[in-house]
Amino acid sequence: MVARTVDLRSDTVTKPTAAMRAAMANAEVADDVLDYDPTALRLETEMAKVTGKEAALFVPSGTMGNLVSVLVHCNIRGSENNDDGTMDVDLIEAAIRDPRGEIVYPTTRLICLENTQANCGGRCLSAEYTDKVGELAKKHGLKLHIDGARIFNASIALGVPVHRLLQAADSASVCLSKGLGAPVGSVIVGSKSFIARARILRKTLGGGMRQVGILCAAALVALRENVPKLEDDHKKAKMLAEGLNQIKGLRLNAAAVETNIIFFNVVEGSKTHSREAVQELGTAWYTCYAREPNQ
């Protein structure tokens, strides 16, 4: 019998497939800073179509994608979430500053959502909820940005196309190197004018790479071949959650596991300490966190 270790720590520890490596080796490239790299342009064009936006821009990381998006819209960011990943619409509106007080208060310019919501265990935000937040943003003359690092997970779990989940958003960041398995990169999407400004800020932040088509080629393979595989990831995460729930001393809400992230609690008074549990579960493909009791 051959033993095989499955790394369940995160969906970021995937390895590029043979098809990705072949695509990278044969990628058509140019200087993406001076002009457009042809393979990057193909990826950006396809991502804009999938997300229902006018244009897209490849960036080296989701962090840079979100930061560039925020900087285009304004110069601030922050969020507070409920357990299901949403924010109460009434509380969002209550937090919006009256523009007449701009001489003494920061000006509210942007609302940010994350789908799926990682800190809430990969919960999915519905299109209807996002629409409500989008309507609120328009009512107050604000922009809506969605951190869609795992938006394809949300799409598969909800059975809703990505472009529908992002319909109300002015911009979004989509990660290609998590569940989709590409080695590097994210893409931000929005209007043509938004992406034009984002391209400048990407260069400002050090994200203007040259023959980036080598990376985009792998991302194209990931986009075209790996999206349907997310459903199997979700099924395995649910199976793992149900199994963990049977272990004495551990507690989790298996019904709340919607995608590929699992949170569990170490029961207070049990023989196992959370740190010990983390060590025992040190190899995991799905993101697993052991929390202290009452946290």
PDB file of C-alpha atoms in Angstrom:
ATOM      1  CA  MET A   1       0.000   0.000   0.000  1.00  0.00           C
ATOM      2  CA  VAL A   2       1.325   3.433  -0.976  1.00  0.00           C
ATOM      3  CA  ALA A   3       0.790   6.194   1.586  1.00  0.00           C
ATOM      4  CA  ARG A   4      -0.148   9.619   0.231  1.00  0.00           C
ATOM      5  CA  THR A   5      -0.299  12.862   2.192  1.00  0.00           C
ATOM      6  CA  VAL A   6      -3.116  15.241   1.318  1.00  0.00           C
ATOM      7  CA  ASP A   7      -2.271  18.827   2.281  1.00  0.00           C
ATOM      8  CA  LEU A   8      -5.457  20.403   3.639  1.00  0.00           C
ATOM      9  CA  ARG A   9      -4.019  23.608   5.093  1.00  0.00           C
ATOM     10  CA  SER A  10      -5.355  25.909   2.383  1.00  0.00           C
ATOM     11  CA  ASP A  11      -6.516  26.075  -1.213  1.00  0.00           C
ATOM     12  CA  THR A  12      -3.365  28.136  -1.835  1.00  0.00           C
ATOM     13  CA  VAL A  13      -1.003  25.137  -1.714  1.00  0.00           C
ATOM     14  CA  THR A  14      -2.089  23.657  -5.047  1.00  0.00           C
ATOM     15  CA  LYS A  15       0.499  22.720  -7.687  1.00  0.00           C
ATOM     16  CA  PRO A  16       0.307  23.705 -11.381  1.00  0.00           C
ATOM     17  CA  THR A  17      -0.887  20.867 -13.601  1.00  0.00           C
ATOM     18  CA  ALA A  18       1.042  19.454 -16.524  1.00  0.00           C
ATOM     19  CA  ALA A  19      -1.252  21.376 -18.861  1.00  0.00           C
ATOM     20  CA  MET A  20      -0.448  24.615 -17.034  1.00  0.00           C
ATOM     21  CA  ARG A  21       3.292  23.997 -17.233  1.00  0.00           C
ATOM     22  CA  ALA A  22       3.034  23.256 -20.959  1.00  0.00           C
ATOM     23  CA  ALA A  23       0.996  26.414 -21.529  1.00  0.00           C
ATOM     24  CA  MET A  24       3.575  28.462 -19.614  1.00  0.00           C
ATOM     25  CA  ALA A  25       6.433  27.028 -21.683  1.00  0.00           C
ATOM     26  CA  ASN A  26       4.685  27.872 -24.940  1.00  0.00           C
ATOM     27  CA  ALA A  27       3.107  31.190 -23.967  1.00  0.00           C
ATOM     28  CA  GLU A  28       3.229  34.059 -26.446  1.00  0.00           C
ATOM     29  CA  VAL A  29       4.628  37.056 -24.570  1.00  0.00           C
ATOM     30  CA  ALA A  30       5.499  40.739 -24.875  1.00  0.00           C
ATOM     31  CA  ASP A  31       6.162  43.618 -22.456  1.00  0.00           C
ATOM     32  CA  ASP A  32       2.949  44.134 -20.493  1.00  0.00           C
ATOM     33  CA  VAL A  33       4.199  47.429 -19.035  1.00  0.00           C
ATOM     34  CA  LEU A  34       5.095  49.079 -22.342  1.00  0.00           C
ATOM     35  CA  ASP A  35       2.050  47.687 -24.113  1.00  0.00           C
ATOM     36  CA  TYR A  36      -0.115  44.572 -23.822  1.00  0.00           C
ATOM     37  CA  ASP A  37       1.246  41.101 -23.369  1.00  0.00           C
ATOM     38  CA  PRO A  38      -0.912  39.023 -25.790  1.00  0.00           C
ATOM     39  CA  THR A  39      -1.498  36.125 -23.396  1.00  0.00           C
ATOM     40  CA  ALA A  40      -2.297  38.506 -20.538  1.00  0.00           C
ATOM     41  CA  LEU A  41      -4.733  40.279 -22.829  1.00  0.00           C
ATOM     42  CA  ARG A  42      -6.469  36.982 -23.650  1.00  0.00           C
ATOM     43  CA  LEU A  43      -6.840  36.204 -19.938  1.00  0.00           C
ATOM     44  CA  GLU A  44      -8.105  39.699 -19.133  1.00  0.00           C
ATOM     45  CA  THR A  45     -10.581  39.616 -22.019  1.00  0.00           C
ATOM     46  CA  GLU A  46     -11.941  36.237 -20.931  1.00  0.00           C
ATOM     47  CA  MET A  47     -12.203  37.300 -17.281  1.00  0.00           C
ATOM     48  CA  ALA A  48     -14.060  40.486 -18.236  1.00  0.00           C
ATOM     49  CA  LYS A  49     -16.551  38.369 -20.196  1.00  0.00           C
ATOM     50  CA  VAL A  50     -17.021  35.818 -17.391  1.00  0.00           C
ATOM     51  CA  THR A  51     -17.564  38.526 -14.771  1.00  0.00           C
ATOM     52  CA  GLY A  52     -19.795  40.686 -16.973  1.00  0.00           C
ATOM     53  CA  LYS A  53     -17.505  43.730 -16.801  1.00  0.00           C
ATOM     54  CA  GLU A  54     -16.013  45.950 -19.493  1.00  0.00           C
ATOM     55  CA  ALA A  55     -12.358  45.265 -18.758  1.00  0.00           C
ATOM     56  CA  ALA A  56      -9.919  43.385 -16.535  1.00  0.00           C
ATOM     57  CA  LEU A  57      -6.334  43.645 -15.307  1.00  0.00           C
ATOM     58  CA  PHE A  58      -3.946  40.891 -14.166  1.00  0.00           C
ATOM     59  CA  VAL A  59      -2.169  41.581 -10.867  1.00  0.00           C
ATOM     60  CA  PRO A  60       0.354  39.436  -8.972  1.00  0.00           C
ATOM     61  CA  SER A  61      -1.812  38.995  -5.857  1.00  0.00           C
ATOM     62  CA  GLY A  62      -5.289  39.446  -4.461  1.00  0.00           C
ATOM     63  CA  THR A  63      -3.934  41.864  -1.879  1.00  0.00           C
ATOM     64  CA  MET A  64      -2.637  44.130  -4.622  1.00  0.00           C
ATOM     65  CA  GLY A  65      -5.884  43.709  -6.560  1.00  0.00           C
ATOM     66  CA  ASN A  66      -7.991  44.855  -3.632  1.00  0.00           C
ATOM     67  CA  LEU A  67      -5.601  47.681  -2.738  1.00  0.00           C
ATOM     68  CA  VAL A  68      -5.494  48.975  -6.312  1.00  0.00           C
ATOM     69  CA  SER A  69      -9.294  48.856  -6.463  1.00  0.00           C
ATOM     70  CA  VAL A  70      -9.672  50.731  -3.190  1.00  0.00           C
ATOM     71  CA  LEU A  71      -7.118  53.333  -4.250  1.00  0.00           C
ATOM     72  CA  VAL A  72      -8.950  53.908  -7.513  1.00  0.00           C
ATOM     73  CA  HIS A  73     -12.240  54.447  -5.689  1.00  0.00           C
ATOM     74  CA  CYS A  74     -10.853  56.256  -2.631  1.00  0.00           C
ATOM     75  CA  ASN A  75      -8.140  55.984  -0.008  1.00  0.00           C
ATOM     76  CA  ILE A  76      -9.798  54.025   2.788  1.00  0.00           C
ATOM     77  CA  ARG A  77     -10.937  50.461   3.490  1.00  0.00           C
ATOM     78  CA  GLY A  78     -12.520  48.347   6.253  1.00  0.00           C
ATOM     79  CA  SER A  79     -15.352  45.925   7.002  1.00  0.00           C
ATOM     80  CA  GLU A  80     -17.404  44.214   9.704  1.00  0.00           C
ATOM     81  CA  ASN A  81     -19.358  41.019   9.035  1.00  0.00           C
ATOM     82  CA  ASN A  82     -22.125  38.851  10.471  1.00  0.00           C
ATOM     83  CA  ASP A  83     -21.615  35.111  10.907  1.00  0.00           C
ATOM     84  CA  ASP A  84     -23.067  34.428   7.451  1.00  0.00           C
ATOM     85  CA  GLY A  85     -20.650  36.838   5.777  1.00  0.00           C
ATOM     86  CA  THR A  86     -23.161  39.653   5.290  1.00  0.00           C
ATOM     87  CA  MET A  87     -23.231  43.098   6.816  1.00  0.00           C
ATOM     88  CA  ASP A  88     -26.581  44.503   7.970  1.00  0.00           C
ATOM     89  CA  VAL A  89     -27.722  46.913   5.267  1.00  0.00           C
ATOM     90  CA  ASP A  90     -29.209  49.279   7.864  1.00  0.00           C
ATOM     91  CA  LEU A  91     -25.884  49.347   9.739  1.00  0.00           C
ATOM     92  CA  ILE A  92     -24.018  50.029   6.504  1.00  0.00           C
ATOM     93  CA  GLU A  93     -26.267  52.995   5.820  1.00  0.00           C
ATOM     94  CA  ALA A  94     -25.910  54.236   9.396  1.00  0.00           C
ATOM     95  CA  ALA A  95     -22.115  54.201   9.011  1.00  0.00           C
ATOM     96  CA  ILE A  96     -22.173  56.385   5.878  1.00  0.00           C
ATOM     97  CA  ARG A  97     -20.900  59.864   6.711  1.00  0.00           C
ATOM     98  CA  ASP A  98     -23.018  62.864   5.842  1.00  0.00           C
ATOM     99  CA  PRO A  99     -20.995  64.614   3.098  1.00  0.00           C
ATOM    100  CA  ARG A 100     -21.825  67.956   4.685  1.00  0.00           C
ATOM    101  CA  GLY A 101     -19.514  67.017   7.542  1.00  0.00           C
ATOM    102  CA  GLU A 102     -16.460  66.439   5.346  1.00  0.00           C
ATOM    103  CA  ILE A 103     -14.580  69.302   7.011  1.00  0.00           C
ATOM    104  CA  VAL A 104     -14.340  67.267  10.237  1.00  0.00           C
ATOM    105  CA  TYR A 105     -15.057  63.646   9.210  1.00  0.00           C
ATOM    106  CA  PRO A 106     -13.589  61.256   6.646  1.00  0.00           C
ATOM    107  CA  THR A 107     -15.697  61.084   3.490  1.00  0.00           C
ATOM    108  CA  THR A 108     -17.419  57.752   2.812  1.00  0.00           C
ATOM    109  CA  ARG A 109     -16.696  56.659  -0.748  1.00  0.00           C
ATOM    110  CA  LEU A 110     -16.724  52.881  -0.899  1.00  0.00           C
ATOM    111  CA  ILE A 111     -18.459  49.754   0.414  1.00  0.00           C
ATOM    112  CA  CYS A 112     -16.454  46.492   0.313  1.00  0.00           C
ATOM    113  CA  LEU A 113     -17.853  42.961   0.449  1.00  0.00           C
ATOM    114  CA  GLU A 114     -16.092  39.594   0.271  1.00  0.00           C
ATOM    115  CA  ASN A 115     -17.602  36.586  -1.519  1.00  0.00           C
ATOM    116  CA  THR A 116     -17.058  33.957  -0.264  1.00  0.00           C
ATOM    117  CA  GLN A 117     -16.519  35.439   3.207  1.00  0.00           C
ATOM    118  CA  ALA A 118     -13.375  33.732   4.491  1.00  0.00           C
ATOM    119  CA  ASN A 119     -13.560  34.802   8.141  1.00  0.00           C
ATOM    120  CA  CYS A 120     -17.098  33.416   8.348  1.00  0.00           C
ATOM    121  CA  GLY A 121     -16.047  30.002   7.039  1.00  0.00           C
ATOM    122  CA  GLY A 122     -16.426  30.465   3.302  1.00  0.00           C
ATOM    123  CA  ARG A 123     -20.082  31.548   3.437  1.00  0.00           C
ATOM    124  CA  CYS A 124     -21.633  32.693   0.167  1.00  0.00           C
ATOM    125  CA  LEU A 125     -23.246  36.078  -0.407  1.00  0.00           C
ATOM    126  CA  SER A 126     -26.347  35.812  -2.594  1.00  0.00           C
ATOM    127  CA  ALA A 127     -26.886  37.931  -5.678  1.00  0.00           C
ATOM    128  CA  GLU A 128     -29.996  39.371  -4.016  1.00  0.00           C
ATOM    129  CA  TYR A 129     -28.046  40.541  -0.960  1.00  0.00           C
ATOM    130  CA  THR A 130     -25.323  42.063  -3.128  1.00  0.00           C
ATOM    131  CA  ASP A 131     -28.007  43.827  -5.177  1.00  0.00           C
ATOM    132  CA  LYS A 132     -29.381  45.434  -1.993  1.00  0.00           C
ATOM    133  CA  VAL A 133     -25.933  46.693  -1.022  1.00  0.00           C
ATOM    134  CA  GLY A 134     -25.399  47.933  -4.579  1.00  0.00           C
ATOM    135  CA  GLU A 135     -28.673  49.855  -4.468  1.00  0.00           C
ATOM    136  CA  LEU A 136     -27.626  51.401  -1.163  1.00  0.00           C
ATOM    137  CA  ALA A 137     -24.283  52.432  -2.650  1.00  0.00           C
ATOM    138  CA  LYS A 138     -25.959  54.109  -5.612  1.00  0.00           C
ATOM    139  CA  LYS A 139     -28.450  55.857  -3.317  1.00  0.00           C
ATOM    140  CA  HIS A 140     -25.557  57.572  -1.526  1.00  0.00           C
ATOM    141  CA  GLY A 141     -23.301  58.050  -4.544  1.00  0.00           C
ATOM    142  CA  LEU A 142     -20.821  55.397  -3.355  1.00  0.00           C
ATOM    143  CA  LYS A 143     -18.937  52.611  -5.126  1.00  0.00           C
ATOM    144  CA  LEU A 144     -19.172  48.888  -4.360  1.00  0.00           C
ATOM    145  CA  HIS A 145     -16.085  46.660  -4.547  1.00  0.00           C
ATOM    146  CA  ILE A 146     -16.220  42.892  -4.065  1.00  0.00           C
ATOM    147  CA  ASP A 147     -13.225  40.879  -2.916  1.00  0.00           C
ATOM    148  CA  GLY A 148     -14.060  37.828  -4.991  1.00  0.00           C
ATOM    149  CA  ALA A 149     -10.972  35.816  -4.096  1.00  0.00           C
ATOM    150  CA  ARG A 150     -13.216  32.720  -4.103  1.00  0.00           C
ATOM    151  CA  ILE A 151     -16.099  34.039  -6.224  1.00  0.00           C
ATOM    152  CA  PHE A 152     -16.019  30.900  -8.377  1.00  0.00           C
ATOM    153  CA  ASN A 153     -16.566  28.840  -5.214  1.00  0.00           C
ATOM    154  CA  ALA A 154     -19.617  30.972  -4.465  1.00  0.00           C
ATOM    155  CA  SER A 155     -20.837  30.581  -8.038  1.00  0.00           C
ATOM    156  CA  ILE A 156     -20.581  26.789  -7.927  1.00  0.00           C
ATOM    157  CA  ALA A 157     -22.126  26.516  -4.449  1.00  0.00           C
ATOM    158  CA  LEU A 158     -25.066  28.810  -5.263  1.00  0.00           C
ATOM    159  CA  GLY A 159     -25.538  27.659  -8.851  1.00  0.00           C
ATOM    160  CA  VAL A 160     -25.382  31.289  -9.987  1.00  0.00           C
ATOM    161  CA  PRO A 161     -23.082  32.623 -12.756  1.00  0.00           C
ATOM    162  CA  VAL A 162     -20.164  34.754 -11.637  1.00  0.00           C
ATOM    163  CA  HIS A 163     -21.334  37.738 -13.660  1.00  0.00           C
ATOM    164  CA  ARG A 164     -24.664  37.683 -11.818  1.00  0.00           C
ATOM    165  CA  LEU A 165     -22.949  37.656  -8.411  1.00  0.00           C
ATOM    166  CA  LEU A 166     -20.893  40.682  -9.489  1.00  0.00           C
ATOM    167  CA  GLN A 167     -23.649  42.511 -11.360  1.00  0.00           C
ATOM    168  CA  ALA A 168     -24.102  45.213  -8.706  1.00  0.00           C
ATOM    169  CA  ALA A 169     -20.367  45.739  -8.170  1.00  0.00           C
ATOM    170  CA  ASP A 170     -18.363  48.588  -9.655  1.00  0.00           C
ATOM    171  CA  SER A 171     -15.223  46.474  -9.338  1.00  0.00           C
ATOM    172  CA  ALA A 172     -14.063  43.086  -8.127  1.00  0.00           C
ATOM    173  CA  SER A 173     -10.872  41.153  -7.471  1.00  0.00           C
ATOM    174  CA  VAL A 174     -10.796  37.469  -8.460  1.00  0.00           C
ATOM    175  CA  CYS A 175      -8.036  35.124  -7.282  1.00  0.00           C
ATOM    176  CA  LEU A 176      -6.691  32.550  -9.729  1.00  0.00           C
ATOM    177  CA  SER A 177      -4.194  30.863  -7.401  1.00  0.00           C
ATOM    178  CA  LYS A 178      -6.548  29.514  -4.732  1.00  0.00           C
ATOM    179  CA  GLY A 179      -9.164  26.920  -5.642  1.00  0.00           C
ATOM    180  CA  LEU A 180      -8.533  27.325  -9.364  1.00  0.00           C
ATOM    181  CA  GLY A 181      -4.954  26.177  -8.844  1.00  0.00           C
ATOM    182  CA  ALA A 182      -2.947  28.644 -10.946  1.00  0.00           C
ATOM    183  CA  PRO A 183       0.553  29.239  -9.547  1.00  0.00           C
ATOM    184  CA  VAL A 184       0.321  33.046  -9.347  1.00  0.00           C
ATOM    185  CA  GLY A 185      -2.066  35.898  -9.750  1.00  0.00           C
ATOM    186  CA  SER A 186      -5.433  37.603  -9.495  1.00  0.00           C
ATOM    187  CA  VAL A 187      -7.494  39.713 -11.872  1.00  0.00           C
ATOM    188  CA  ILE A 188      -9.411  42.891 -11.097  1.00  0.00           C
ATOM    189  CA  VAL A 189     -12.436  43.786 -13.213  1.00  0.00           C
ATOM    190  CA  GLY A 190     -14.494  46.904 -13.743  1.00  0.00           C
ATOM    191  CA  SER A 191     -15.262  49.590 -16.275  1.00  0.00           C
ATOM    192  CA  LYS A 192     -12.751  50.573 -18.949  1.00  0.00           C
ATOM    193  CA  SER A 193     -12.044  53.866 -17.162  1.00  0.00           C
ATOM    194  CA  PHE A 194     -11.573  52.032 -13.851  1.00  0.00           C
ATOM    195  CA  ILE A 195      -9.092  49.574 -15.353  1.00  0.00           C
ATOM    196  CA  ALA A 196      -7.209  52.393 -17.099  1.00  0.00           C
ATOM    197  CA  ARG A 197      -6.610  54.050 -13.730  1.00  0.00           C
ATOM    198  CA  ALA A 198      -5.905  50.703 -12.087  1.00  0.00           C
ATOM    199  CA  ARG A 199      -3.164  49.976 -14.626  1.00  0.00           C
ATOM    200  CA  ILE A 200      -1.340  53.124 -13.544  1.00  0.00           C
ATOM    201  CA  LEU A 201      -1.690  52.291  -9.838  1.00  0.00           C
ATOM    202  CA  ARG A 202      -0.547  48.704 -10.455  1.00  0.00           C
ATOM    203  CA  LYS A 203       2.715  50.116 -11.822  1.00  0.00           C
ATOM    204  CA  THR A 204       2.954  52.519  -8.863  1.00  0.00           C
ATOM    205  CA  LEU A 205       2.714  49.592  -6.426  1.00  0.00           C
ATOM    206  CA  GLY A 206       5.349  47.524  -8.219  1.00  0.00           C
ATOM    207  CA  GLY A 207       2.934  45.203 -10.008  1.00  0.00           C
ATOM    208  CA  GLY A 208       3.902  46.149 -13.541  1.00  0.00           C
ATOM    209  CA  MET A 209       5.494  42.908 -14.688  1.00  0.00           C
ATOM    210  CA  ARG A 210       7.031  42.322 -18.101  1.00  0.00           C
ATOM    211  CA  GLN A 211       6.503  39.005 -19.912  1.00  0.00           C
ATOM    212  CA  VAL A 212       3.603  38.183 -17.625  1.00  0.00           C
ATOM    213  CA  GLY A 213       1.993  35.973 -20.254  1.00  0.00           C
ATOM    214  CA  ILE A 214       3.967  33.034 -18.829  1.00  0.00           C
ATOM    215  CA  LEU A 215       1.852  33.332 -15.673  1.00  0.00           C
ATOM    216  CA  CYS A 216      -1.362  34.215 -17.479  1.00  0.00           C
ATOM    217  CA  ALA A 217      -1.082  31.107 -19.643  1.00  0.00           C
ATOM    218  CA  ALA A 218      -1.340  28.906 -16.558  1.00  0.00           C
ATOM    219  CA  ALA A 219      -4.197  31.061 -15.263  1.00  0.00           C
ATOM    220  CA  LEU A 220      -6.105  30.536 -18.521  1.00  0.00           C
ATOM    221  CA  VAL A 221      -5.797  26.774 -18.133  1.00  0.00           C
ATOM    222  CA  ALA A 222      -6.990  27.075 -14.532  1.00  0.00           C
ATOM    223  CA  LEU A 223      -9.993  29.171 -15.578  1.00  0.00           C
ATOM    224  CA  ARG A 224     -11.009  26.845 -18.405  1.00  0.00           C
ATOM    225  CA  GLU A 225     -10.377  23.474 -16.755  1.00  0.00           C
ATOM    226  CA  ASN A 226     -10.627  23.776 -12.963  1.00  0.00           C
ATOM    227  CA  VAL A 227     -13.846  25.653 -12.240  1.00  0.00           C
ATOM    228  CA  PRO A 228     -16.053  22.522 -12.481  1.00  0.00           C
ATOM    229  CA  LYS A 229     -13.721  20.737 -10.029  1.00  0.00           C
ATOM    230  CA  LEU A 230     -14.703  23.135  -7.233  1.00  0.00           C
ATOM    231  CA  GLU A 231     -17.937  21.222  -6.700  1.00  0.00           C
ATOM    232  CA  ASP A 232     -15.922  18.154  -5.723  1.00  0.00           C
ATOM    233  CA  ASP A 233     -13.834  20.311  -3.354  1.00  0.00           C
ATOM    234  CA  HIS A 234     -17.028  21.425  -1.638  1.00  0.00           C
ATOM    235  CA  LYS A 235     -18.314  17.861  -1.293  1.00  0.00           C
ATOM    236  CA  LYS A 236     -15.033  16.752   0.281  1.00  0.00           C
ATOM    237  CA  ALA A 237     -15.058  19.729   2.650  1.00  0.00           C
ATOM    238  CA  LYS A 238     -18.577  18.828   3.769  1.00  0.00           C
ATOM    239  CA  MET A 239     -17.519  15.202   4.270  1.00  0.00           C
ATOM    240  CA  LEU A 240     -14.503  16.322   6.314  1.00  0.00           C
ATOM    241  CA  ALA A 241     -16.673  18.653   8.409  1.00  0.00           C
ATOM    242  CA  GLU A 242     -19.157  15.885   9.170  1.00  0.00           C
ATOM    243  CA  GLY A 243     -16.283  13.586  10.146  1.00  0.00           C
ATOM    244  CA  LEU A 244     -14.699  16.187  12.420  1.00  0.00           C
ATOM    245  CA  ASN A 245     -18.061  16.713  14.059  1.00  0.00           C
ATOM    246  CA  GLN A 246     -18.011  13.076  15.210  1.00  0.00           C
ATOM    247  CA  ILE A 247     -14.724  13.522  17.095  1.00  0.00           C
ATOM    248  CA  LYS A 248     -15.204  13.928  20.823  1.00  0.00           C
ATOM    249  CA  GLY A 249     -13.862  17.258  22.004  1.00  0.00           C
ATOM    250  CA  LEU A 250     -14.448  19.046  18.694  1.00  0.00           C
ATOM    251  CA  ARG A 251     -17.510  21.045  17.716  1.00  0.00           C
ATOM    252  CA  LEU A 252     -18.505  22.695  14.463  1.00  0.00           C
ATOM    253  CA  ASN A 253     -21.607  23.578  12.500  1.00  0.00           C
ATOM    254  CA  ALA A 254     -21.320  21.215   9.537  1.00  0.00           C
ATOM    255  CA  ALA A 255     -24.485  22.693   8.012  1.00  0.00           C
ATOM    256  CA  ALA A 256     -22.706  26.055   7.699  1.00  0.00           C
ATOM    257  CA  VAL A 257     -19.910  24.574   5.532  1.00  0.00           C
ATOM    258  CA  GLU A 258     -20.931  25.826   2.100  1.00  0.00           C
ATOM    259  CA  THR A 259     -17.662  25.807   0.185  1.00  0.00           C
ATOM    260  CA  ASN A 260     -14.067  24.817   0.964  1.00  0.00           C
ATOM    261  CA  ILE A 261     -13.323  26.384   4.358  1.00  0.00           C
ATOM    262  CA  ILE A 262     -13.914  24.709   7.724  1.00  0.00           C
ATOM    263  CA  PHE A 263     -13.841  26.284  11.189  1.00  0.00           C
ATOM    264  CA  PHE A 264     -14.118  24.130  14.277  1.00  0.00           C
ATOM    265  CA  ASN A 265     -14.017  24.695  18.027  1.00  0.00           C
ATOM    266  CA  VAL A 266     -12.204  22.730  20.712  1.00  0.00           C
ATOM    267  CA  VAL A 267     -14.811  22.081  23.400  1.00  0.00           C
ATOM    268  CA  GLU A 268     -14.022  23.722  26.716  1.00  0.00           C
ATOM    269  CA  GLY A 269     -12.846  21.176  29.270  1.00  0.00           C
ATOM    270  CA  SER A 270     -11.831  18.574  26.672  1.00  0.00           C
ATOM    271  CA  LYS A 271      -8.494  16.793  26.902  1.00  0.00           C
ATOM    272  CA  THR A 272      -7.350  18.272  23.582  1.00  0.00           C
ATOM    273  CA  HIS A 273      -6.020  21.814  23.471  1.00  0.00           C
ATOM    274  CA  SER A 274      -6.505  23.909  20.340  1.00  0.00           C
ATOM    275  CA  ARG A 275      -2.750  24.164  19.747  1.00  0.00           C
ATOM    276  CA  GLU A 276      -2.435  20.390  19.917  1.00  0.00           C
ATOM    277  CA  ALA A 277      -5.310  20.022  17.475  1.00  0.00           C
ATOM    278  CA  VAL A 278      -3.606  22.387  15.041  1.00  0.00           C
ATOM    279  CA  GLN A 279      -0.412  20.337  15.235  1.00  0.00           C
ATOM    280  CA  GLU A 280      -2.321  17.111  14.618  1.00  0.00           C
ATOM    281  CA  LEU A 281      -4.096  18.667  11.650  1.00  0.00           C
ATOM    282  CA  GLY A 282      -0.961  20.363  10.356  1.00  0.00           C
ATOM    283  CA  THR A 283      -1.463  19.019   6.847  1.00  0.00           C
ATOM    284  CA  ALA A 284      -4.729  20.072   5.266  1.00  0.00           C
ATOM    285  CA  TRP A 285      -5.967  21.160   1.847  1.00  0.00           C
ATOM    286  CA  TYR A 286      -9.000  23.003   3.107  1.00  0.00           C
ATOM    287  CA  THR A 287      -8.433  25.934   5.429  1.00  0.00           C
ATOM    288  CA  CYS A 288      -8.909  24.600   8.982  1.00  0.00           C
ATOM    289  CA  TYR A 289      -8.687  26.742  12.122  1.00  0.00           C
ATOM    290  CA  ALA A 290      -8.942  25.527  15.706  1.00  0.00           C
ATOM    291  CA  ARG A 291     -10.413  28.202  17.941  1.00  0.00           C
ATOM    292  CA  GLU A 292     -10.095  28.585  21.667  1.00  0.00           C
ATOM    293  CA  PRO A 293     -13.344  27.975  23.612  1.00  0.00           C
ATOM    294  CA  ASN A 294     -15.783  30.902  23.481  1.00  0.00           C
ATOM    295  CA  GLN A 295     -13.927  32.547  20.588  1.00  0.00           C
TER     296      GLN A 295
END
